[in-house]
PDB file of C-alpha atoms in Angstrom:
ATOM      1  CA  UNK C   1     -10.838  -2.063  44.766  1.00 46.00           C
ATOM      2  CA  UNK C   2      -9.823  -0.128  41.694  1.00 47.00           C
ATOM      3  CA  UNK C   3      -9.373  -2.137  38.466  1.00 51.00           C
ATOM      4  CA  UNK C   4      -6.930  -0.895  35.805  1.00 48.00           C
ATOM      5  CA  UNK C   5      -8.132  -1.040  32.229  1.00 53.00           C
ATOM      6  CA  UNK C   6      -5.820  -2.252  29.508  1.00 57.00           C
ATOM      7  CA  UNK C   7      -6.625  -0.663  26.240  1.00 66.00           C
ATOM      8  CA  UNK C   8      -5.659  -2.871  23.099  1.00 68.00           C
ATOM      9  CA  UNK C   9      -2.924  -1.338  21.002  1.00 78.00           C
ATOM     10  CA  UNK C  10      -4.087   1.101  18.418  1.00 93.00           C
ATOM     11  CA  UNK C  11      -2.876   3.605  15.855  1.00 97.00           C
ATOM     12  CA  UNK C  12      -4.696   6.505  17.708  1.00 96.00           C
ATOM     13  CA  UNK C  13      -3.101   9.777  16.484  1.00 94.00           C
ATOM     14  CA  UNK C  14      -0.983   8.328  13.772  1.00 97.00           C
ATOM     15  CA  UNK C  15      -0.984  10.157  10.522  1.00 98.00           C
ATOM     16  CA  UNK C  16      -1.142   7.916   7.432  1.00 98.00           C
ATOM     17  CA  UNK C  17      -0.734   8.417   3.759  1.00 98.00           C
ATOM     18  CA  UNK C  18      -2.281   5.772   1.399  1.00 98.00           C
ATOM     19  CA  UNK C  19      -2.069   5.637  -2.378  1.00 98.00           C
ATOM     20  CA  UNK C  20      -4.666   4.057  -4.309  1.00 97.00           C
ATOM     21  CA  UNK C  21      -7.178   4.583  -1.523  1.00 97.00           C
ATOM     22  CA  UNK C  22     -10.474   4.732  -3.597  1.00 96.00           C
ATOM     23  CA  UNK C  23     -10.984   1.126  -3.948  1.00 93.00           C
ATOM     24  CA  UNK C  24      -9.753  -2.470  -3.371  1.00 92.00           C
ATOM     25  CA  UNK C  25      -7.032  -3.088  -0.673  1.00 95.00           C
ATOM     26  CA  UNK C  26      -6.296   0.575  -0.550  1.00 96.00           C
ATOM     27  CA  UNK C  27      -9.836   1.582   0.472  1.00 96.00           C
ATOM     28  CA  UNK C  28     -10.094  -1.424   2.884  1.00 96.00           C
ATOM     29  CA  UNK C  29      -6.721  -0.490   4.529  1.00 97.00           C
ATOM     30  CA  UNK C  30      -7.754   3.190   4.927  1.00 98.00           C
ATOM     31  CA  UNK C  31     -10.949   1.898   6.583  1.00 97.00           C
ATOM     32  CA  UNK C  32      -9.032  -0.457   8.849  1.00 97.00           C
ATOM     33  CA  UNK C  33      -6.495   2.090  10.009  1.00 98.00           C
ATOM     34  CA  UNK C  34      -9.129   4.542  10.612  1.00 98.00           C
ATOM     35  CA  UNK C  35     -10.968   2.299  12.690  1.00 97.00           C
ATOM     36  CA  UNK C  36      -7.822   1.956  14.699  1.00 97.00           C
ATOM     37  CA  UNK C  37      -7.880   5.684  15.264  1.00 97.00           C
ATOM     38  CA  UNK C  38      -5.309   6.876  12.521  1.00 98.00           C
ATOM     39  CA  UNK C  39      -5.833  10.044  10.533  1.00 98.00           C
ATOM     40  CA  UNK C  40      -5.745   9.255   6.776  1.00 98.00           C
ATOM     41  CA  UNK C  41      -4.720  11.055   3.647  1.00 98.00           C
ATOM     42  CA  UNK C  42      -6.070   9.162   0.716  1.00 98.00           C
ATOM     43  CA  UNK C  43      -4.432   9.485  -2.811  1.00 98.00           C
ATOM     44  CA  UNK C  44      -6.053   8.198  -5.929  1.00 97.00           C
ATOM     45  CA  UNK C  45      -6.963   9.206  -9.545  1.00 96.00           C
ATOM     46  CA  UNK C  46     -10.685   8.317  -9.209  1.00 95.00           C
ATOM     47  CA  UNK C  47     -11.943  11.613  -7.654  1.00 97.00           C
ATOM     48  CA  UNK C  48     -15.645  10.524  -6.893  1.00 97.00           C
ATOM     49  CA  UNK C  49     -14.760   7.155  -5.298  1.00 96.00           C
ATOM     50  CA  UNK C  50     -11.932   8.778  -3.430  1.00 97.00           C
ATOM     51  CA  UNK C  51     -14.286  11.355  -1.979  1.00 97.00           C
ATOM     52  CA  UNK C  52     -16.696   8.492  -1.021  1.00 96.00           C
ATOM     53  CA  UNK C  53     -14.099   6.454   0.542  1.00 95.00           C
ATOM     54  CA  UNK C  54     -12.662   9.396   2.736  1.00 97.00           C
ATOM     55  CA  UNK C  55     -16.351  10.508   3.719  1.00 96.00           C
ATOM     56  CA  UNK C  56     -16.889   7.061   5.259  1.00 95.00           C
ATOM     57  CA  UNK C  57     -13.784   7.414   7.346  1.00 96.00           C
ATOM     58  CA  UNK C  58     -14.790  10.569   8.796  1.00 96.00           C
ATOM     59  CA  UNK C  59     -17.840   8.956  10.264  1.00 94.00           C
ATOM     60  CA  UNK C  60     -15.216   7.359  12.556  1.00 91.00           C
ATOM     61  CA  UNK C  61     -14.469  10.829  14.020  1.00 91.00           C
ATOM     62  CA  UNK C  62     -10.886  10.832  12.571  1.00 96.00           C
ATOM     63  CA  UNK C  63      -9.311  13.217   9.888  1.00 97.00           C
ATOM     64  CA  UNK C  64      -9.575  11.941   6.366  1.00 98.00           C
ATOM     65  CA  UNK C  65      -8.547  13.937   3.400  1.00 98.00           C
ATOM     66  CA  UNK C  66      -8.719  13.129  -0.397  1.00 98.00           C
ATOM     67  CA  UNK C  67      -6.024  14.131  -2.727  1.00 98.00           C
ATOM     68  CA  UNK C  68      -6.474  13.451  -6.482  1.00 98.00           C
ATOM     69  CA  UNK C  69      -3.312  12.926  -8.244  1.00 97.00           C
ATOM     70  CA  UNK C  70      -1.604  10.769 -10.816  1.00 96.00           C
ATOM     71  CA  UNK C  71       1.476   9.343  -9.075  1.00 96.00           C
ATOM     72  CA  UNK C  72       2.955   8.197 -12.285  1.00 95.00           C
ATOM     73  CA  UNK C  73       3.899  11.940 -12.624  1.00 95.00           C
ATOM     74  CA  UNK C  74       7.405  11.969 -10.979  1.00 93.00           C
ATOM     75  CA  UNK C  75       6.505  15.697  -9.598  1.00 96.00           C
ATOM     76  CA  UNK C  76       3.638  14.338  -7.652  1.00 97.00           C
ATOM     77  CA  UNK C  77       5.536  12.775  -4.862  1.00 97.00           C
ATOM     78  CA  UNK C  78       7.079  15.699  -3.175  1.00 97.00           C
ATOM     79  CA  UNK C  79       3.814  17.595  -3.678  1.00 98.00           C
ATOM     80  CA  UNK C  80       1.777  14.807  -1.998  1.00 98.00           C
ATOM     81  CA  UNK C  81       4.039  14.376   0.991  1.00 98.00           C
ATOM     82  CA  UNK C  82       4.004  18.050   1.607  1.00 98.00           C
ATOM     83  CA  UNK C  83       0.281  18.221   1.366  1.00 98.00           C
ATOM     84  CA  UNK C  84      -0.061  15.371   3.920  1.00 98.00           C
ATOM     85  CA  UNK C  85       2.272  17.160   6.261  1.00 98.00           C
ATOM     86  CA  UNK C  86       0.357  20.538   5.749  1.00 98.00           C
ATOM     87  CA  UNK C  87      -2.980  18.621   6.506  1.00 98.00           C
ATOM     88  CA  UNK C  88      -1.862  16.436   9.353  1.00 98.00           C
ATOM     89  CA  UNK C  89       1.242  18.119  10.732  1.00 97.00           C
ATOM     90  CA  UNK C  90       3.448  14.836  10.522  1.00 97.00           C
ATOM     91  CA  UNK C  91       3.644  11.652   8.687  1.00 98.00           C
ATOM     92  CA  UNK C  92       4.001   8.361  10.523  1.00 98.00           C
ATOM     93  CA  UNK C  93       3.128   5.710   7.949  1.00 98.00           C
ATOM     94  CA  UNK C  94       3.239   5.642   4.216  1.00 98.00           C
ATOM     95  CA  UNK C  95       1.385   2.847   2.306  1.00 98.00           C
ATOM     96  CA  UNK C  96       2.460   2.552  -1.349  1.00 98.00           C
ATOM     97  CA  UNK C  97      -0.445   0.644  -2.476  1.00 97.00           C
ATOM     98  CA  UNK C  98      -1.378   2.211  -5.880  1.00 96.00           C
ATOM     99  CA  UNK C  99      -0.738  -0.153  -8.795  1.00 94.00           C
ATOM    100  CA  UNK C 100      -1.601  -0.541 -12.388  1.00 93.00           C
ATOM    101  CA  UNK C 101      -0.988  -3.074 -15.253  1.00 92.00           C
ATOM    102  CA  UNK C 102      -1.142  -3.186 -19.106  1.00 93.00           C
ATOM    103  CA  UNK C 103      -1.830  -6.894 -19.922  1.00 91.00           C
ATOM    104  CA  UNK C 104      -0.314  -7.310 -23.260  1.00 94.00           C
ATOM    105  CA  UNK C 105       2.482  -9.510 -25.058  1.00 97.00           C
ATOM    106  CA  UNK C 106       5.969  -7.636 -25.241  1.00 96.00           C
ATOM    107  CA  UNK C 107       5.430  -7.412 -28.982  1.00 97.00           C
ATOM    108  CA  UNK C 108       2.449  -5.269 -28.451  1.00 97.00           C
ATOM    109  CA  UNK C 109       3.451  -3.328 -25.487  1.00 97.00           C
ATOM    110  CA  UNK C 110       4.419   0.392 -26.301  1.00 98.00           C
ATOM    111  CA  UNK C 111       7.058   2.163 -24.553  1.00 97.00           C
ATOM    112  CA  UNK C 112       4.493   4.366 -22.962  1.00 97.00           C
ATOM    113  CA  UNK C 113       2.666   1.364 -21.474  1.00 97.00           C
ATOM    114  CA  UNK C 114       5.887   0.271 -19.945  1.00 97.00           C
ATOM    115  CA  UNK C 115       6.662   3.708 -18.566  1.00 97.00           C
ATOM    116  CA  UNK C 116       3.157   4.055 -17.044  1.00 97.00           C
ATOM    117  CA  UNK C 117       3.339   0.617 -15.270  1.00 97.00           C
ATOM    118  CA  UNK C 118       6.856   1.149 -13.913  1.00 97.00           C
ATOM    119  CA  UNK C 119       6.157   4.776 -13.131  1.00 97.00           C
ATOM    120  CA  UNK C 120       3.087   3.909 -11.023  1.00 97.00           C
ATOM    121  CA  UNK C 121       4.175   0.619  -9.449  1.00 98.00           C
ATOM    122  CA  UNK C 122       8.047   1.280  -8.666  1.00 98.00           C
ATOM    123  CA  UNK C 123       9.150   4.931  -9.412  1.00 98.00           C
ATOM    124  CA  UNK C 124       6.261   6.538  -7.390  1.00 98.00           C
ATOM    125  CA  UNK C 125       6.893   4.320  -4.328  1.00 98.00           C
ATOM    126  CA  UNK C 126      10.566   5.238  -4.523  1.00 98.00           C
ATOM    127  CA  UNK C 127       9.964   8.830  -4.786  1.00 98.00           C
ATOM    128  CA  UNK C 128       7.202   8.831  -2.203  1.00 98.00           C
ATOM    129  CA  UNK C 129       9.363   6.817   0.298  1.00 98.00           C
ATOM    130  CA  UNK C 130      12.269   9.186  -0.395  1.00 98.00           C
ATOM    131  CA  UNK C 131      10.225  12.402   0.725  1.00 98.00           C
ATOM    132  CA  UNK C 132       8.290  10.452   3.385  1.00 98.00           C
ATOM    133  CA  UNK C 133      11.519   9.251   5.009  1.00 98.00           C
ATOM    134  CA  UNK C 134      12.742  12.795   5.265  1.00 98.00           C
ATOM    135  CA  UNK C 135       9.705  13.749   7.130  1.00 98.00           C
ATOM    136  CA  UNK C 136       9.799  10.572   9.327  1.00 98.00           C
ATOM    137  CA  UNK C 137      13.445  11.015  10.233  1.00 97.00           C
ATOM    138  CA  UNK C 138      12.588  14.417  11.625  1.00 96.00           C
ATOM    139  CA  UNK C 139       9.891  12.831  13.822  1.00 95.00           C
ATOM    140  CA  UNK C 140      12.139  10.149  15.007  1.00 97.00           C
ATOM    141  CA  UNK C 141      10.861   7.203  13.010  1.00 97.00           C
ATOM    142  CA  UNK C 142       7.964   5.887  11.039  1.00 98.00           C
ATOM    143  CA  UNK C 143       6.764   2.851   8.858  1.00 98.00           C
ATOM    144  CA  UNK C 144       6.552   2.376   5.147  1.00 98.00           C
ATOM    145  CA  UNK C 145       4.535  -0.328   3.693  1.00 98.00           C
ATOM    146  CA  UNK C 146       4.854  -1.453   0.127  1.00 98.00           C
ATOM    147  CA  UNK C 147       2.250  -3.582  -1.467  1.00 97.00           C
ATOM    148  CA  UNK C 148       3.824  -6.073  -3.817  1.00 96.00           C
ATOM    149  CA  UNK C 149       2.189  -9.109  -5.100  1.00 93.00           C
ATOM    150  CA  UNK C 150       2.836 -12.874  -5.752  1.00 92.00           C
ATOM    151  CA  UNK C 151       3.778 -11.353  -9.133  1.00 92.00           C
ATOM    152  CA  UNK C 152       6.949 -10.373  -7.431  1.00 95.00           C
ATOM    153  CA  UNK C 153       7.767 -14.104  -6.797  1.00 93.00           C
ATOM    154  CA  UNK C 154       6.748 -15.895 -10.009  1.00 91.00           C
ATOM    155  CA  UNK C 155       5.733 -14.907 -13.418  1.00 91.00           C
ATOM    156  CA  UNK C 156       3.091 -15.513 -16.297  1.00 90.00           C
ATOM    157  CA  UNK C 157       2.737 -14.356 -19.856  1.00 93.00           C
ATOM    158  CA  UNK C 158       1.729 -10.956 -21.048  1.00 93.00           C
ATOM    159  CA  UNK C 159       2.738  -9.086 -17.784  1.00 93.00           C
ATOM    160  CA  UNK C 160       6.390  -8.234 -18.317  1.00 96.00           C
ATOM    161  CA  UNK C 161       6.000  -4.578 -17.146  1.00 97.00           C
ATOM    162  CA  UNK C 162       3.871  -5.699 -14.159  1.00 95.00           C
ATOM    163  CA  UNK C 163       6.314  -8.469 -13.087  1.00 96.00           C
ATOM    164  CA  UNK C 164       9.449  -6.098 -13.478  1.00 97.00           C
ATOM    165  CA  UNK C 165       7.713  -3.418 -11.387  1.00 98.00           C
ATOM    166  CA  UNK C 166       6.662  -5.833  -8.710  1.00 97.00           C
ATOM    167  CA  UNK C 167       9.851  -7.673  -8.482  1.00 98.00           C
ATOM    168  CA  UNK C 168      11.613  -4.160  -8.431  1.00 98.00           C
ATOM    169  CA  UNK C 169       9.343  -2.929  -5.625  1.00 98.00           C
ATOM    170  CA  UNK C 170      10.024  -6.076  -3.479  1.00 98.00           C
ATOM    171  CA  UNK C 171      13.913  -5.457  -3.994  1.00 98.00           C
ATOM    172  CA  UNK C 172      13.289  -1.649  -3.219  1.00 98.00           C
ATOM    173  CA  UNK C 173      11.424  -2.545  -0.031  1.00 98.00           C
ATOM    174  CA  UNK C 174      14.312  -4.820   1.221  1.00 98.00           C
ATOM    175  CA  UNK C 175      16.921  -2.172   0.247  1.00 98.00           C
ATOM    176  CA  UNK C 176      15.025   0.385   2.279  1.00 98.00           C
ATOM    177  CA  UNK C 177      14.647  -1.878   5.152  1.00 98.00           C
ATOM    178  CA  UNK C 178      18.270  -2.221   5.375  1.00 98.00           C
ATOM    179  CA  UNK C 179      18.948   1.446   4.867  1.00 98.00           C
ATOM    180  CA  UNK C 180      16.432   3.210   6.998  1.00 98.00           C
ATOM    181  CA  UNK C 181      16.694   0.901  10.085  1.00 97.00           C
ATOM    182  CA  UNK C 182      19.173   3.322  11.882  1.00 97.00           C
ATOM    183  CA  UNK C 183      16.653   6.018  11.404  1.00 97.00           C
ATOM    184  CA  UNK C 184      13.955   3.981  13.316  1.00 98.00           C
ATOM    185  CA  UNK C 185      11.966   3.744   9.997  1.00 98.00           C
ATOM    186  CA  UNK C 186      10.579   0.368   9.551  1.00 98.00           C
ATOM    187  CA  UNK C 187       9.941  -0.917   6.059  1.00 98.00           C
ATOM    188  CA  UNK C 188       7.424  -3.789   5.181  1.00 98.00           C
ATOM    189  CA  UNK C 189       6.992  -5.573   1.882  1.00 98.00           C
ATOM    190  CA  UNK C 190       3.498  -7.377   1.498  1.00 97.00           C
ATOM    191  CA  UNK C 191       3.107 -10.206  -0.883  1.00 94.00           C
ATOM    192  CA  UNK C 192      -0.528 -10.171  -1.291  1.00 90.00           C
ATOM    193  CA  UNK C 193      -2.099 -13.160  -2.988  1.00 82.00           C
ATOM    194  CA  UNK C 194      -5.274 -12.840  -5.039  1.00 78.00           C
ATOM    195  CA  UNK C 195      -8.046 -10.664  -3.636  1.00 74.00           C
ATOM    196  CA  UNK C 196     -11.648  -9.943  -4.639  1.00 69.00           C
ATOM    197  CA  UNK C 197     -10.907  -6.459  -5.964  1.00 68.00           C
ATOM    198  CA  UNK C 198     -11.806  -4.888  -9.521  1.00 64.00           C
ATOM    199  CA  UNK C 199      -8.009  -4.611 -10.241  1.00 62.00           C
ATOM    200  CA  UNK C 200      -7.908  -8.456 -10.526  1.00 63.00           C
ATOM    201  CA  UNK C 201     -11.389  -9.466 -11.420  1.00 62.00           C
ATOM    202  CA  UNK C 202     -11.559  -6.950 -14.297  1.00 66.00           C
ATOM    203  CA  UNK C 203      -8.584  -8.220 -15.861  1.00 63.00           C
ATOM    204  CA  UNK C 204      -9.099 -12.008 -15.251  1.00 66.00           C
ATOM    205  CA  UNK C 205     -12.923 -12.642 -15.109  1.00 72.00           C
ATOM    206  CA  UNK C 206     -12.459 -16.400 -15.367  1.00 73.00           C
ATOM    207  CA  UNK C 207     -11.092 -16.354 -11.680  1.00 69.00           C
ATOM    208  CA  UNK C 208     -12.997 -18.129  -9.230  1.00 70.00           C
ATOM    209  CA  UNK C 209     -13.878 -15.277  -6.941  1.00 71.00           C
ATOM    210  CA  UNK C 210     -14.941 -17.403  -4.050  1.00 71.00           C
ATOM    211  CA  UNK C 211     -11.327 -18.713  -3.756  1.00 72.00           C
ATOM    212  CA  UNK C 212      -9.796 -15.277  -3.422  1.00 77.00           C
ATOM    213  CA  UNK C 213      -9.398 -13.296  -0.251  1.00 81.00           C
ATOM    214  CA  UNK C 214     -11.298 -10.314   0.976  1.00 89.00           C
ATOM    215  CA  UNK C 215      -9.019  -7.315   0.937  1.00 91.00           C
ATOM    216  CA  UNK C 216     -10.331  -6.436   4.538  1.00 94.00           C
ATOM    217  CA  UNK C 217      -8.596  -9.659   5.639  1.00 93.00           C
ATOM    218  CA  UNK C 218      -5.304  -8.456   4.016  1.00 94.00           C
ATOM    219  CA  UNK C 219      -5.754  -5.118   5.677  1.00 96.00           C
ATOM    220  CA  UNK C 220      -6.112  -6.911   9.085  1.00 97.00           C
ATOM    221  CA  UNK C 221      -2.892  -8.435   8.620  1.00 97.00           C
ATOM    222  CA  UNK C 222      -1.185  -5.235   7.748  1.00 98.00           C
ATOM    223  CA  UNK C 223      -2.688  -3.533  10.638  1.00 98.00           C
ATOM    224  CA  UNK C 224      -1.169  -6.167  12.852  1.00 98.00           C
ATOM    225  CA  UNK C 225       2.168  -5.549  11.516  1.00 98.00           C
ATOM    226  CA  UNK C 226       1.892  -1.793  12.109  1.00 98.00           C
ATOM    227  CA  UNK C 227       1.016  -2.403  15.780  1.00 98.00           C
ATOM    228  CA  UNK C 228       4.309  -4.386  16.487  1.00 97.00           C
ATOM    229  CA  UNK C 229       6.495  -2.768  19.231  1.00 94.00           C
ATOM    230  CA  UNK C 230       8.845  -0.375  17.449  1.00 90.00           C
ATOM    231  CA  UNK C 231      12.025  -2.547  18.159  1.00 93.00           C
ATOM    232  CA  UNK C 232      10.604  -5.165  15.827  1.00 96.00           C
ATOM    233  CA  UNK C 233       9.917  -5.090  12.112  1.00 97.00           C
ATOM    234  CA  UNK C 234       8.473  -7.626   9.571  1.00 98.00           C
ATOM    235  CA  UNK C 235      10.448  -7.055   6.484  1.00 98.00           C
ATOM    236  CA  UNK C 236       8.281  -9.231   4.290  1.00 98.00           C
ATOM    237  CA  UNK C 237       4.732 -10.433   4.879  1.00 97.00           C
ATOM    238  CA  UNK C 238       2.927 -12.798   2.598  1.00 95.00           C
ATOM    239  CA  UNK C 239      -0.748 -12.998   2.888  1.00 93.00           C
ATOM    240  CA  UNK C 240      -2.662 -15.692   0.777  1.00 90.00           C
ATOM    241  CA  UNK C 241      -6.106 -16.910   0.132  1.00 89.00           C
ATOM    242  CA  UNK C 242      -6.283 -20.163   1.903  1.00 86.00           C
ATOM    243  CA  UNK C 243      -8.080 -21.976  -0.955  1.00 82.00           C
ATOM    244  CA  UNK C 244      -6.370 -20.280  -3.944  1.00 73.00           C
ATOM    245  CA  UNK C 245      -3.714 -22.683  -4.997  1.00 66.00           C
ATOM    246  CA  UNK C 246      -1.736 -20.965  -7.749  1.00 63.00           C
ATOM    247  CA  UNK C 247       0.848 -19.838  -5.075  1.00 59.00           C
ATOM    248  CA  UNK C 248       3.041 -21.033  -3.798  1.00 56.00           C
TER     249      UNK C 248
END
């Protein structure tokens, strides 16, 4: 008697562009998606760490390419999407993960600080999504994931640019969800609570790291959303550490 083998769903053969892929959630997510069979193009400013991160992915027998770029440069988006298409032949998933912050009161925040935070956290996802959507439309669909934050739902002092950019990213994500559905392009905003990443712990060393979540767990949650049938979309996903009580 022959037995049919049911393979679990995977991202085998999918082409993924991840920004901020050198460390933290970006690195964890690239690792998780590569483990699911996806080919990865990772983008970051940290050349050495990005090369190390991509080299680990190639051990999984997938393609993994490193592109060093400053996504705050408005000219970078078109170039990066073009590079990803040249390297992988298509683009199925874009993850707008890269983020930055300048933790200062508004009285001390220079215009250049504001422009850098908003340029990285909001303008770059807009431009990358614009060019990625063009490529996905030609292929019949795709998925855009925007990594927001609980900073898109509440506010604390000395983070005006960060809050503005993350609230804006959440709004952009829902707008694109509404606009791109007819093209079979799914758009998901991820509200990620505190994670044990350098981005958070370097800025707020007083935080109890044991109460924060492992970025690998957030990556697992995002991976599960990417595996949903193409007729379903999670427009907003909130992933919180169970013991960290500042949100909600």
